């Protein structure tokens, strides 16, 4: 009867049926739905467009355009330049292979495209989200945003995470202003960038390049297949960094432990190859 009622709701009938179906699935197996959502979020964070891009050059181009909108052309150029640097070393050491370049193109982007306060504001106001809502819903409706602004939010006594609060549609003009202020990101005047989480995220970008540079140096000097495979694993470490707050912190800690092990393995292989020579 609920599905029957949904079929009478005009243009949004399929959306209503889908919402009801996913609600039922959530009740039956909440964890399975959460895992699926995490995978979808990981694809989004990794810079994949709605249709997965297989062509490497097109994928790099898409992510470069995204980072231009995210910050500016200089920021996007930093990404594109480093990916090409990786590609040139990979091509000279392992002609015809692109696995390492693909991994760096995906995960370096993921670290650079942090979904911070400026980006949330931009996604709400500069990407057609509001227009999409107006097309999908009819009649009198209102938007409510659940947010946890770092300056205004209290911490949950149990989890230590900022508590989310409801904000009405009046925040949309504030979003538009905040989106235009993204040029402040990472500067002295970036009030959001002073939090520990944001400082950690910016540091991860630098640490990732340093880690990949070490791996590139090794494979360029040895051209060893084992080193190459280890370099790919290193480049993919950000895949485990997901979510926000304490969930993200656990992912970062786990990635750092794996990084340490992989770099040590690389060094041991280099020493072993030198002795064998």
XYZ file of C-alpha atoms in Angstrom:
277
model
C 0.000 0.000 0.000
C 2.918 2.344 0.692
C 4.410 1.592 -2.721
C 1.005 2.112 -4.250
C 0.744 5.521 -2.634
C 4.238 6.348 -3.874
C 3.176 5.600 -7.451
C 0.672 8.451 -7.232
C 3.263 11.061 -6.286
C 4.009 12.262 -9.789
C 7.555 12.999 -10.911
C 9.139 11.902 -7.644
C 7.497 8.455 -7.461
C 10.704 6.528 -8.254
C 12.677 8.528 -5.697
C 10.021 7.807 -3.055
C 10.030 4.084 -3.846
C 13.825 4.014 -3.662
C 13.789 5.863 -0.333
C 11.282 3.383 1.097
C 13.289 0.404 -0.228
C 16.547 1.655 1.298
C 14.755 2.345 4.563
C 13.622 -1.292 4.684
C 17.134 -2.501 3.865
C 18.546 -0.345 6.651
C 16.185 -1.905 9.190
C 17.029 -5.449 8.027
C 20.824 -5.033 7.808
C 22.003 -1.619 8.920
C 25.699 -2.587 8.797
C 25.477 -3.736 5.174
C 23.953 -0.419 4.139
C 26.625 1.472 6.082
C 29.351 -0.506 4.282
C 27.807 0.294 0.919
C 27.584 3.988 1.804
C 31.236 3.949 2.906
C 32.261 2.491 -0.468
C 30.239 5.108 -2.339
C 31.814 7.845 -0.225
C 35.265 6.407 -0.889
C 34.628 6.565 -4.646
C 33.499 10.166 -4.325
C 36.492 11.103 -2.190
C 38.808 9.400 -4.640
C 37.671 11.765 -7.336
C 35.578 9.458 -9.463
C 32.853 11.065 -11.542
C 29.395 9.427 -11.505
C 30.564 7.252 -14.401
C 33.882 5.607 -13.507
C 36.649 6.944 -15.748
C 38.959 4.221 -17.063
C 41.120 6.402 -19.301
C 44.040 7.669 -17.202
C 44.469 10.976 -19.007
C 40.766 11.752 -18.773
C 40.744 10.847 -15.072
C 43.679 13.188 -14.406
C 41.991 15.929 -16.425
C 38.709 15.499 -14.499
C 40.460 15.699 -11.145
C 42.506 18.698 -12.249
C 39.305 20.559 -13.172
C 37.784 19.571 -9.850
C 40.762 20.942 -7.890
C 40.597 24.173 -9.893
C 37.025 24.651 -8.671
C 37.961 23.362 -5.231
C 40.738 25.933 -4.764
C 42.361 27.520 -7.817
C 44.454 26.818 -10.932
C 47.745 26.868 -9.031
C 46.521 24.212 -6.623
C 45.292 22.050 -9.507
C 48.595 22.517 -11.350
C 50.456 21.259 -8.281
C 48.444 18.042 -8.521
C 48.831 17.589 -12.284
C 52.565 18.322 -12.201
C 53.290 15.739 -9.505
C 51.223 13.040 -11.207
C 53.159 13.630 -14.441
C 56.416 13.425 -12.481
C 55.368 10.005 -11.174
C 54.329 8.901 -14.656
C 57.677 9.845 -16.211
C 59.651 7.839 -13.622
C 57.291 4.872 -13.869
C 57.469 4.883 -17.669
C 61.274 4.998 -17.705
C 61.587 2.229 -15.096
C 58.666 0.000 -16.154
C 57.647 0.893 -19.735
C 53.998 0.268 -20.478
C 52.921 0.101 -16.817
C 50.572 2.713 -15.332
C 49.495 1.119 -12.035
C 51.594 3.442 -9.891
C 50.523 6.573 -11.750
C 46.872 5.543 -11.458
C 47.234 5.012 -7.724
C 48.944 8.362 -7.152
C 46.476 10.164 -9.429
C 43.606 8.777 -7.357
C 44.926 9.045 -3.813
C 46.991 12.220 -4.054
C 43.774 13.815 -5.269
C 41.866 12.313 -2.356
C 44.232 13.941 0.131
C 44.207 17.296 -1.683
C 40.410 17.479 -1.996
C 39.650 17.565 1.731
C 35.951 18.016 2.395
C 36.429 20.926 4.791
C 34.049 23.756 5.685
C 34.775 25.705 2.501
C 34.195 22.653 0.337
C 30.921 21.735 2.049
C 29.705 25.290 1.418
C 30.801 25.110 -2.235
C 29.123 21.744 -2.807
C 25.843 23.084 -1.465
C 25.873 26.308 -3.479
C 28.082 26.004 -6.587
C 27.317 22.523 -7.929
C 23.590 22.675 -8.693
C 22.511 20.989 -5.442
C 19.807 23.546 -4.601
C 18.430 23.486 -8.142
C 18.346 19.682 -7.996
C 16.298 19.786 -4.774
C 13.816 22.173 -6.337
C 13.366 19.844 -9.321
C 12.842 16.734 -7.189
C 10.445 18.069 -4.564
C 7.072 19.671 -5.076
C 4.902 21.849 -2.872
C 5.899 23.546 0.361
C 9.126 22.121 1.789
C 12.064 23.351 3.822
C 15.708 22.396 4.043
C 17.378 21.567 7.342
C 21.166 21.169 7.556
C 22.807 19.075 10.277
C 26.198 20.647 10.913
C 28.908 20.697 13.545
C 30.775 24.009 13.088
C 34.153 23.668 14.865
C 33.850 27.043 16.575
C 30.210 26.744 17.704
C 29.790 23.041 18.456
C 29.981 21.361 21.849
C 31.691 17.996 22.229
C 29.842 14.771 22.950
C 30.893 13.604 26.419
C 30.990 9.943 25.318
C 32.716 10.132 21.927
C 34.528 13.469 22.164
C 33.148 14.352 18.730
C 31.455 17.705 17.980
C 27.677 17.498 18.317
C 25.693 18.270 15.196
C 22.986 20.931 15.309
C 20.128 21.736 12.989
C 20.370 24.886 10.886
C 17.586 26.247 8.713
C 17.703 27.585 5.161
C 19.068 30.882 6.450
C 22.561 29.302 6.312
C 22.491 29.147 2.492
C 23.615 32.790 2.073
C 26.335 32.067 4.638
C 27.387 29.046 2.563
C 27.690 31.243 -0.519
C 29.963 33.662 1.323
C 32.027 30.850 2.830
C 32.468 29.195 -0.575
C 33.899 32.442 -1.965
C 36.333 32.640 0.960
C 38.037 29.358 0.060
C 41.088 31.359 -1.060
C 41.795 31.647 2.696
C 42.236 27.866 2.956
C 45.614 27.036 4.479
C 46.565 30.674 5.110
C 47.088 32.546 8.376
C 43.512 33.815 8.136
C 41.968 30.350 7.823
C 40.121 30.034 11.149
C 38.958 26.499 10.307
C 42.479 25.398 9.437
C 43.642 25.871 13.012
C 41.911 22.739 14.278
C 44.004 19.622 14.851
C 42.034 17.693 12.234
C 42.690 20.247 9.493
C 46.386 20.563 10.391
C 46.704 16.786 10.249
C 45.007 16.646 6.853
C 47.340 19.263 5.366
C 50.349 17.439 6.805
C 49.177 14.202 5.173
C 49.548 15.761 1.719
C 53.200 16.604 2.377
C 53.885 13.232 3.998
C 52.270 11.378 1.087
C 54.537 13.066 -1.461
C 57.590 12.354 0.682
C 56.603 8.685 0.954
C 55.980 8.321 -2.776
C 59.245 10.147 -3.549
C 61.138 7.585 -1.486
C 59.489 4.761 -3.390
C 60.193 6.441 -6.743
C 63.843 6.818 -5.848
C 64.099 3.115 -5.082
C 62.339 1.831 -8.212
C 64.271 4.243 -10.436
C 67.589 2.966 -9.084
C 66.765 -0.748 -8.901
C 63.971 -1.302 -11.452
C 62.973 -4.233 -9.274
C 59.463 -5.685 -9.672
C 59.142 -6.272 -5.937
C 59.941 -2.635 -5.215
C 57.430 -1.596 -7.847
C 54.650 -3.623 -6.209
C 55.550 -2.170 -2.795
C 55.448 1.354 -4.258
C 51.912 0.742 -5.536
C 50.809 -0.459 -2.103
C 52.312 2.662 -0.537
C 50.513 4.900 -3.039
C 47.185 3.246 -2.158
C 47.491 3.675 1.623
C 45.045 6.644 1.778
C 42.285 4.254 0.702
C 41.857 3.298 4.359
C 41.487 6.913 5.500
C 37.747 7.540 5.556
C 35.063 9.282 7.547
C 35.537 12.082 10.041
C 36.784 12.649 13.552
C 37.871 9.591 15.530
C 37.015 7.255 12.624
C 39.346 9.168 10.327
C 42.010 9.360 13.039
C 42.011 5.550 13.322
C 42.386 5.247 9.560
C 45.336 7.644 9.574
C 47.037 5.748 12.401
C 46.582 2.425 10.587
C 47.916 3.882 7.330
C 51.014 5.185 9.099
C 51.720 1.759 10.569
C 51.399 0.153 7.142
C 53.603 2.863 5.647
C 56.333 2.114 8.171
C 56.238 -1.606 7.390
C 56.259 -1.098 3.611
C 59.133 1.410 3.685
C 61.165 -0.922 5.888
C 60.471 -3.749 3.432
C 61.687 -1.575 0.572
C 64.911 -0.776 2.368
C 65.559 -4.420 3.231
C 65.072 -5.423 -0.411
C 67.483 -2.690 -1.534
C 70.121 -3.950 0.884
C 69.565 -7.552 -0.208
C 69.900 -6.644 -3.892
C 73.121 -4.722 -3.243
C 74.611 -7.702 -1.385
C 73.569 -10.060 -4.187
C 75.237 -7.784 -6.750
